[in-house]
Amino acid sequence: MSSPPPLGSLRPSPLAEQAAGQLRAQITSGHWPVGTKLPGETTLARTLGVGRSTVREAVRALAGSGLLRSRQGAGVFVIATEAAEDWPTRLRRAAVADVYEVRSMVEIHAARLAAARRTDSDLAAMNTALEGRRAAASGADDAAFVDADIALHAAVVAAAHNPVLTDLFDRFVPVLREGLIELVALLGLRGHDPNHGDEPHTALVAAVRRGDADAAGRILQAEISATVGLLGK
């Protein structure tokens, strides 16, 4: 195993990032294997030529990457030699079909909750989003149409009034948007029907409006299943 570069004094700007980089090199190279206790804060600060606050910031960054963990009264220990992928990165690397499987769990449950919890304001937002989707179908390019489609789904998720579900959906949006734009273009879904999918989306909003959770869930399940089926073509 090759030795990592020795720790040394850092140049200005930005010090915490440089400190984290040098500490990361010691960890990922195996110089500090899993289970190793890092030198004390004062020792690291002196070796790197920075203040203790900079060392603390660097350690926090590496802890956030899943490499280090502080144990109260015991010190800072290496718990992994490879940084964990963050959620957005993992989603970008995932297959679109896999993302849709998870999307279905999030959105179908959100639609059922929306049918039970929607307010007049939520219904107005969904109606506006539905009209926006129809407007985008008239002359808009595929990207604008997909954006309008996602806005409608986002309005339904928001009506569930569950911030965790809303946050999960928001994390999916960049991957969904990219995949849907490619799918619409590749299969020419709007060639004969510029407002592709208007009927199920209208039915979804109607089901939420009348408080029919079962219907809302079924409609959304059918729509997502149809999209997954297209992905397999």
mmCIF file of C-alpha atoms in Angstrom:
data_model
loop_
_atom_site.group_PDB
_atom_site.id
_atom_site.type_symbol
_atom_site.label_atom_id
_atom_site.label_comp_id
_atom_site.label_asym_id
_atom_site.label_seq_id
_atom_site.Cartn_x
_atom_site.Cartn_y
_atom_site.Cartn_z
ATOM 1 C CA MET A 1 0.000 0.000 0.000
ATOM 2 C CA SER A 2 1.461 3.363 -0.986
ATOM 3 C CA SER A 3 2.043 5.945 1.690
ATOM 4 C CA PRO A 4 -0.114 9.085 1.703
ATOM 5 C CA PRO A 5 1.520 12.474 1.353
ATOM 6 C CA PRO A 6 2.824 13.714 4.725
ATOM 7 C CA LEU A 7 0.829 16.274 6.622
ATOM 8 C CA GLY A 8 2.230 19.749 6.127
ATOM 9 C CA SER A 9 1.485 23.425 6.625
ATOM 10 C CA LEU A 10 -1.322 24.762 4.471
ATOM 11 C CA ARG A 11 -1.551 27.736 2.162
ATOM 12 C CA PRO A 12 -4.272 30.331 2.711
ATOM 13 C CA SER A 13 -7.781 29.854 1.211
ATOM 14 C CA PRO A 14 -9.831 27.939 2.102
ATOM 15 C CA LEU A 15 -8.030 26.408 5.051
ATOM 16 C CA ALA A 16 -10.769 24.104 6.336
ATOM 17 C CA GLU A 17 -11.207 22.558 2.887
ATOM 18 C CA GLN A 18 -7.464 22.022 2.539
ATOM 19 C CA ALA A 19 -7.282 20.546 6.017
ATOM 20 C CA ALA A 20 -10.118 18.163 5.233
ATOM 21 C CA GLY A 21 -8.361 17.172 2.010
ATOM 22 C CA GLN A 22 -5.126 16.283 3.804
ATOM 23 C CA LEU A 23 -6.928 14.344 6.520
ATOM 24 C CA ARG A 24 -9.015 12.552 3.882
ATOM 25 C CA ALA A 25 -5.832 11.488 2.080
ATOM 26 C CA GLN A 26 -4.560 9.840 5.260
ATOM 27 C CA ILE A 27 -7.843 7.962 5.641
ATOM 28 C CA THR A 28 -8.547 6.867 2.067
ATOM 29 C CA SER A 29 -4.969 5.668 1.572
ATOM 30 C CA GLY A 30 -5.289 3.375 4.595
ATOM 31 C CA HIS A 31 -2.646 5.237 6.614
ATOM 32 C CA TRP A 32 -5.362 5.697 9.217
ATOM 33 C CA PRO A 33 -7.444 2.515 8.920
ATOM 34 C CA VAL A 34 -10.964 2.030 10.266
ATOM 35 C CA GLY A 35 -10.913 2.131 14.043
ATOM 36 C CA THR A 36 -7.950 4.501 14.254
ATOM 37 C CA LYS A 37 -8.186 7.376 16.686
ATOM 38 C CA LEU A 38 -7.038 10.622 15.120
ATOM 39 C CA PRO A 39 -4.305 12.688 16.780
ATOM 40 C CA GLY A 40 -5.668 15.299 19.144
ATOM 41 C CA GLU A 41 -7.052 18.583 17.896
ATOM 42 C CA THR A 42 -4.075 20.549 19.181
ATOM 43 C CA THR A 43 -1.597 18.182 17.515
ATOM 44 C CA LEU A 44 -3.420 18.331 14.182
ATOM 45 C CA ALA A 45 -3.673 22.111 14.328
ATOM 46 C CA ARG A 46 0.061 22.420 14.988
ATOM 47 C CA THR A 47 0.979 19.920 12.244
ATOM 48 C CA LEU A 48 -1.263 21.533 9.644
ATOM 49 C CA GLY A 49 -0.356 25.053 10.680
ATOM 50 C CA VAL A 50 -3.934 26.141 11.283
ATOM 51 C CA GLY A 51 -6.137 27.042 14.201
ATOM 52 C CA ARG A 52 -8.108 24.504 16.211
ATOM 53 C CA SER A 53 -11.370 25.910 14.857
ATOM 54 C CA THR A 54 -10.212 25.051 11.330
ATOM 55 C CA VAL A 55 -9.423 21.507 12.419
ATOM 56 C CA ARG A 56 -12.872 21.197 13.995
ATOM 57 C CA GLU A 57 -14.507 22.394 10.766
ATOM 58 C CA ALA A 58 -12.489 19.897 8.714
ATOM 59 C CA VAL A 59 -13.418 17.057 11.071
ATOM 60 C CA ARG A 60 -17.102 18.019 10.848
ATOM 61 C CA ALA A 61 -16.907 17.918 7.048
ATOM 62 C CA LEU A 62 -15.344 14.446 7.091
ATOM 63 C CA ALA A 63 -17.880 13.261 9.643
ATOM 64 C CA GLY A 64 -20.597 14.478 7.290
ATOM 65 C CA SER A 65 -19.000 12.391 4.530
ATOM 66 C CA GLY A 66 -19.225 9.319 6.739
ATOM 67 C CA LEU A 67 -15.463 8.964 7.297
ATOM 68 C CA LEU A 68 -15.160 10.080 10.917
ATOM 69 C CA ARG A 69 -17.178 9.920 14.107
ATOM 70 C CA SER A 70 -16.642 11.802 17.332
ATOM 71 C CA ARG A 71 -17.085 9.859 20.543
ATOM 72 C CA GLN A 72 -17.643 12.060 23.529
ATOM 73 C CA GLY A 73 -14.771 11.810 25.961
ATOM 74 C CA ALA A 74 -12.865 9.400 23.722
ATOM 75 C CA GLY A 75 -11.869 11.372 20.616
ATOM 76 C CA VAL A 76 -12.417 11.213 16.862
ATOM 77 C CA PHE A 77 -12.254 7.831 15.126
ATOM 78 C CA VAL A 78 -12.115 6.637 11.518
ATOM 79 C CA ILE A 79 -15.271 4.669 10.682
ATOM 80 C CA ALA A 80 -14.865 4.285 6.883
ATOM 81 C CA THR A 81 -12.172 4.726 4.258
ATOM 82 C CA GLU A 82 -14.543 5.728 1.443
ATOM 83 C CA ALA A 83 -16.921 8.652 1.608
ATOM 84 C CA ALA A 84 -20.612 7.786 1.440
ATOM 85 C CA GLU A 85 -22.434 9.099 -1.610
ATOM 86 C CA ASP A 86 -24.889 11.838 -0.828
ATOM 87 C CA TRP A 87 -28.530 11.340 -1.772
ATOM 88 C CA PRO A 88 -28.563 13.532 -4.914
ATOM 89 C CA THR A 89 -25.441 11.780 -6.243
ATOM 90 C CA ARG A 90 -26.922 8.348 -5.611
ATOM 91 C CA LEU A 91 -30.128 9.324 -7.386
ATOM 92 C CA ARG A 92 -28.213 10.572 -10.418
ATOM 93 C CA ARG A 93 -26.406 7.219 -10.628
ATOM 94 C CA ALA A 94 -29.561 5.152 -10.199
ATOM 95 C CA ALA A 95 -31.499 3.588 -13.053
ATOM 96 C CA VAL A 96 -34.628 5.575 -13.905
ATOM 97 C CA ALA A 97 -36.803 2.479 -13.386
ATOM 98 C CA ASP A 98 -35.406 2.080 -9.854
ATOM 99 C CA VAL A 99 -36.144 5.730 -9.107
ATOM 100 C CA TYR A 100 -39.713 5.249 -10.352
ATOM 101 C CA GLU A 101 -40.270 2.308 -8.013
ATOM 102 C CA VAL A 102 -39.468 4.516 -5.043
ATOM 103 C CA ARG A 103 -41.313 7.463 -6.568
ATOM 104 C CA SER A 104 -44.465 5.358 -6.707
ATOM 105 C CA MET A 105 -44.295 4.650 -2.969
ATOM 106 C CA VAL A 106 -43.836 8.328 -2.169
ATOM 107 C CA GLU A 107 -46.413 9.763 -4.556
ATOM 108 C CA ILE A 108 -49.157 7.187 -4.163
ATOM 109 C CA HIS A 109 -49.119 7.527 -0.390
ATOM 110 C CA ALA A 110 -48.972 11.318 -0.738
ATOM 111 C CA ALA A 111 -51.992 11.294 -3.063
ATOM 112 C CA ARG A 112 -53.990 9.239 -0.584
ATOM 113 C CA LEU A 113 -53.074 11.638 2.210
ATOM 114 C CA ALA A 114 -53.867 14.613 -0.004
ATOM 115 C CA ALA A 115 -57.409 13.306 -0.523
ATOM 116 C CA ALA A 116 -57.894 13.340 3.241
ATOM 117 C CA ARG A 117 -56.049 16.550 4.093
ATOM 118 C CA ARG A 118 -56.399 18.912 1.138
ATOM 119 C CA THR A 119 -57.517 22.443 1.852
ATOM 120 C CA ASP A 120 -59.264 24.927 -0.397
ATOM 121 C CA SER A 121 -55.854 26.491 -1.023
ATOM 122 C CA ASP A 122 -54.432 23.103 -2.039
ATOM 123 C CA LEU A 123 -57.310 22.506 -4.450
ATOM 124 C CA ALA A 124 -56.778 25.929 -5.994
ATOM 125 C CA ALA A 125 -53.060 25.155 -6.432
ATOM 126 C CA MET A 126 -53.850 21.824 -8.092
ATOM 127 C CA ASN A 127 -56.376 23.411 -10.431
ATOM 128 C CA THR A 128 -53.855 26.092 -11.367
ATOM 129 C CA ALA A 129 -51.189 23.442 -11.995
ATOM 130 C CA LEU A 130 -53.591 21.368 -14.104
ATOM 131 C CA GLU A 131 -54.417 24.410 -16.238
ATOM 132 C CA GLY A 132 -50.701 25.170 -16.454
ATOM 133 C CA ARG A 133 -50.075 21.666 -17.764
ATOM 134 C CA ARG A 134 -52.767 22.147 -20.415
ATOM 135 C CA ALA A 135 -51.356 25.535 -21.374
ATOM 136 C CA ALA A 136 -47.883 24.057 -21.744
ATOM 137 C CA ALA A 137 -49.296 21.456 -24.114
ATOM 138 C CA SER A 138 -50.132 24.198 -26.591
ATOM 139 C CA GLY A 139 -46.949 25.078 -28.412
ATOM 140 C CA ALA A 140 -44.530 24.552 -25.519
ATOM 141 C CA ASP A 141 -41.456 22.406 -25.987
ATOM 142 C CA ASP A 142 -41.079 19.057 -24.226
ATOM 143 C CA ALA A 143 -39.019 20.490 -21.353
ATOM 144 C CA ALA A 144 -41.661 23.110 -20.532
ATOM 145 C CA PHE A 145 -44.408 20.491 -20.723
ATOM 146 C CA VAL A 146 -42.502 18.162 -18.367
ATOM 147 C CA ASP A 147 -41.927 21.047 -15.951
ATOM 148 C CA ALA A 148 -45.669 21.747 -15.928
ATOM 149 C CA ASP A 149 -46.401 18.051 -15.382
ATOM 150 C CA ILE A 150 -44.014 17.878 -12.426
ATOM 151 C CA ALA A 151 -45.557 21.053 -10.977
ATOM 152 C CA LEU A 152 -48.938 19.320 -10.882
ATOM 153 C CA HIS A 153 -47.506 16.269 -9.131
ATOM 154 C CA ALA A 154 -45.724 18.566 -6.687
ATOM 155 C CA ALA A 155 -49.033 20.295 -5.892
ATOM 156 C CA VAL A 156 -50.620 16.935 -5.052
ATOM 157 C CA VAL A 157 -47.680 15.950 -2.837
ATOM 158 C CA ALA A 158 -47.820 19.328 -1.076
ATOM 159 C CA ALA A 159 -51.510 18.752 -0.311
ATOM 160 C CA ALA A 160 -50.504 15.752 1.840
ATOM 161 C CA HIS A 161 -49.065 18.253 4.332
ATOM 162 C CA ASN A 162 -46.187 15.943 5.221
ATOM 163 C CA PRO A 163 -42.860 17.817 4.978
ATOM 164 C CA VAL A 164 -40.854 14.594 4.794
ATOM 165 C CA LEU A 165 -42.813 13.365 1.759
ATOM 166 C CA THR A 166 -42.462 16.797 0.174
ATOM 167 C CA ASP A 167 -38.712 16.773 0.728
ATOM 168 C CA LEU A 168 -38.372 13.257 -0.714
ATOM 169 C CA PHE A 169 -40.309 14.259 -3.818
ATOM 170 C CA ASP A 170 -38.186 17.382 -4.242
ATOM 171 C CA ARG A 171 -35.057 15.204 -4.177
ATOM 172 C CA PHE A 172 -36.464 13.088 -7.014
ATOM 173 C CA VAL A 173 -37.378 16.036 -9.236
ATOM 174 C CA PRO A 174 -34.023 16.565 -11.050
ATOM 175 C CA VAL A 175 -33.793 12.877 -12.004
ATOM 176 C CA LEU A 176 -37.486 12.690 -12.917
ATOM 177 C CA ARG A 177 -37.252 15.789 -15.072
ATOM 178 C CA GLU A 178 -34.258 14.531 -17.033
ATOM 179 C CA GLY A 179 -35.741 11.075 -17.515
ATOM 180 C CA LEU A 180 -39.163 12.358 -18.571
ATOM 181 C CA ILE A 181 -37.773 14.832 -21.100
ATOM 182 C CA GLU A 182 -35.732 12.048 -22.695
ATOM 183 C CA LEU A 183 -38.707 9.668 -22.654
ATOM 184 C CA VAL A 184 -41.134 12.140 -24.239
ATOM 185 C CA ALA A 185 -38.640 12.968 -26.979
ATOM 186 C CA LEU A 186 -37.500 9.403 -27.613
ATOM 187 C CA LEU A 187 -40.984 7.932 -27.943
ATOM 188 C CA GLY A 188 -42.582 10.987 -29.501
ATOM 189 C CA LEU A 189 -45.351 10.838 -26.897
ATOM 190 C CA ARG A 190 -46.676 14.278 -27.773
ATOM 191 C CA GLY A 191 -46.535 13.798 -31.527
ATOM 192 C CA HIS A 192 -50.211 12.859 -31.861
ATOM 193 C CA ASP A 193 -51.356 14.126 -28.457
ATOM 194 C CA PRO A 194 -49.577 17.311 -27.311
ATOM 195 C CA ASN A 195 -51.409 17.081 -23.973
ATOM 196 C CA HIS A 196 -50.366 13.490 -23.326
ATOM 197 C CA GLY A 197 -51.831 12.158 -20.065
ATOM 198 C CA ASP A 198 -54.412 14.879 -19.502
ATOM 199 C CA GLU A 199 -57.249 12.438 -18.696
ATOM 200 C CA PRO A 200 -55.554 10.627 -15.766
ATOM 201 C CA HIS A 201 -54.214 13.887 -14.357
ATOM 202 C CA THR A 202 -57.683 15.426 -14.485
ATOM 203 C CA ALA A 203 -59.091 12.328 -12.771
ATOM 204 C CA LEU A 204 -56.393 12.501 -10.090
ATOM 205 C CA VAL A 205 -57.249 16.083 -9.199
ATOM 206 C CA ALA A 206 -60.956 15.210 -9.146
ATOM 207 C CA ALA A 207 -60.343 12.257 -6.804
ATOM 208 C CA VAL A 208 -58.372 14.420 -4.397
ATOM 209 C CA ARG A 209 -61.062 17.114 -4.584
ATOM 210 C CA ARG A 210 -63.828 14.714 -3.551
ATOM 211 C CA GLY A 211 -61.671 13.106 -0.859
ATOM 212 C CA ASP A 212 -61.492 9.665 -2.503
ATOM 213 C CA ALA A 213 -58.139 8.334 -1.284
ATOM 214 C CA ASP A 214 -58.537 4.906 -2.890
ATOM 215 C CA ALA A 215 -59.273 6.381 -6.311
ATOM 216 C CA ALA A 216 -56.403 8.873 -6.033
ATOM 217 C CA GLY A 217 -53.998 6.057 -5.206
ATOM 218 C CA ARG A 218 -55.260 3.832 -8.031
ATOM 219 C CA ILE A 219 -55.077 6.577 -10.639
ATOM 220 C CA LEU A 220 -51.547 7.532 -9.718
ATOM 221 C CA GLN A 221 -50.472 3.892 -9.560
ATOM 222 C CA ALA A 222 -51.818 3.310 -13.066
ATOM 223 C CA GLU A 223 -50.105 6.412 -14.427
ATOM 224 C CA ILE A 224 -46.703 5.590 -12.913
ATOM 225 C CA SER A 225 -46.991 1.939 -13.992
ATOM 226 C CA ALA A 226 -47.718 3.064 -17.546
ATOM 227 C CA THR A 227 -44.610 5.259 -17.515
ATOM 228 C CA VAL A 228 -42.466 2.427 -16.155
ATOM 229 C CA GLY A 229 -43.836 0.257 -18.949
ATOM 230 C CA LEU A 230 -42.688 2.838 -21.498
ATOM 231 C CA LEU A 231 -39.229 2.872 -19.932
ATOM 232 C CA GLY A 232 -38.927 -0.811 -20.732
ATOM 233 C CA LYS A 233 -39.609 -0.328 -24.435
#
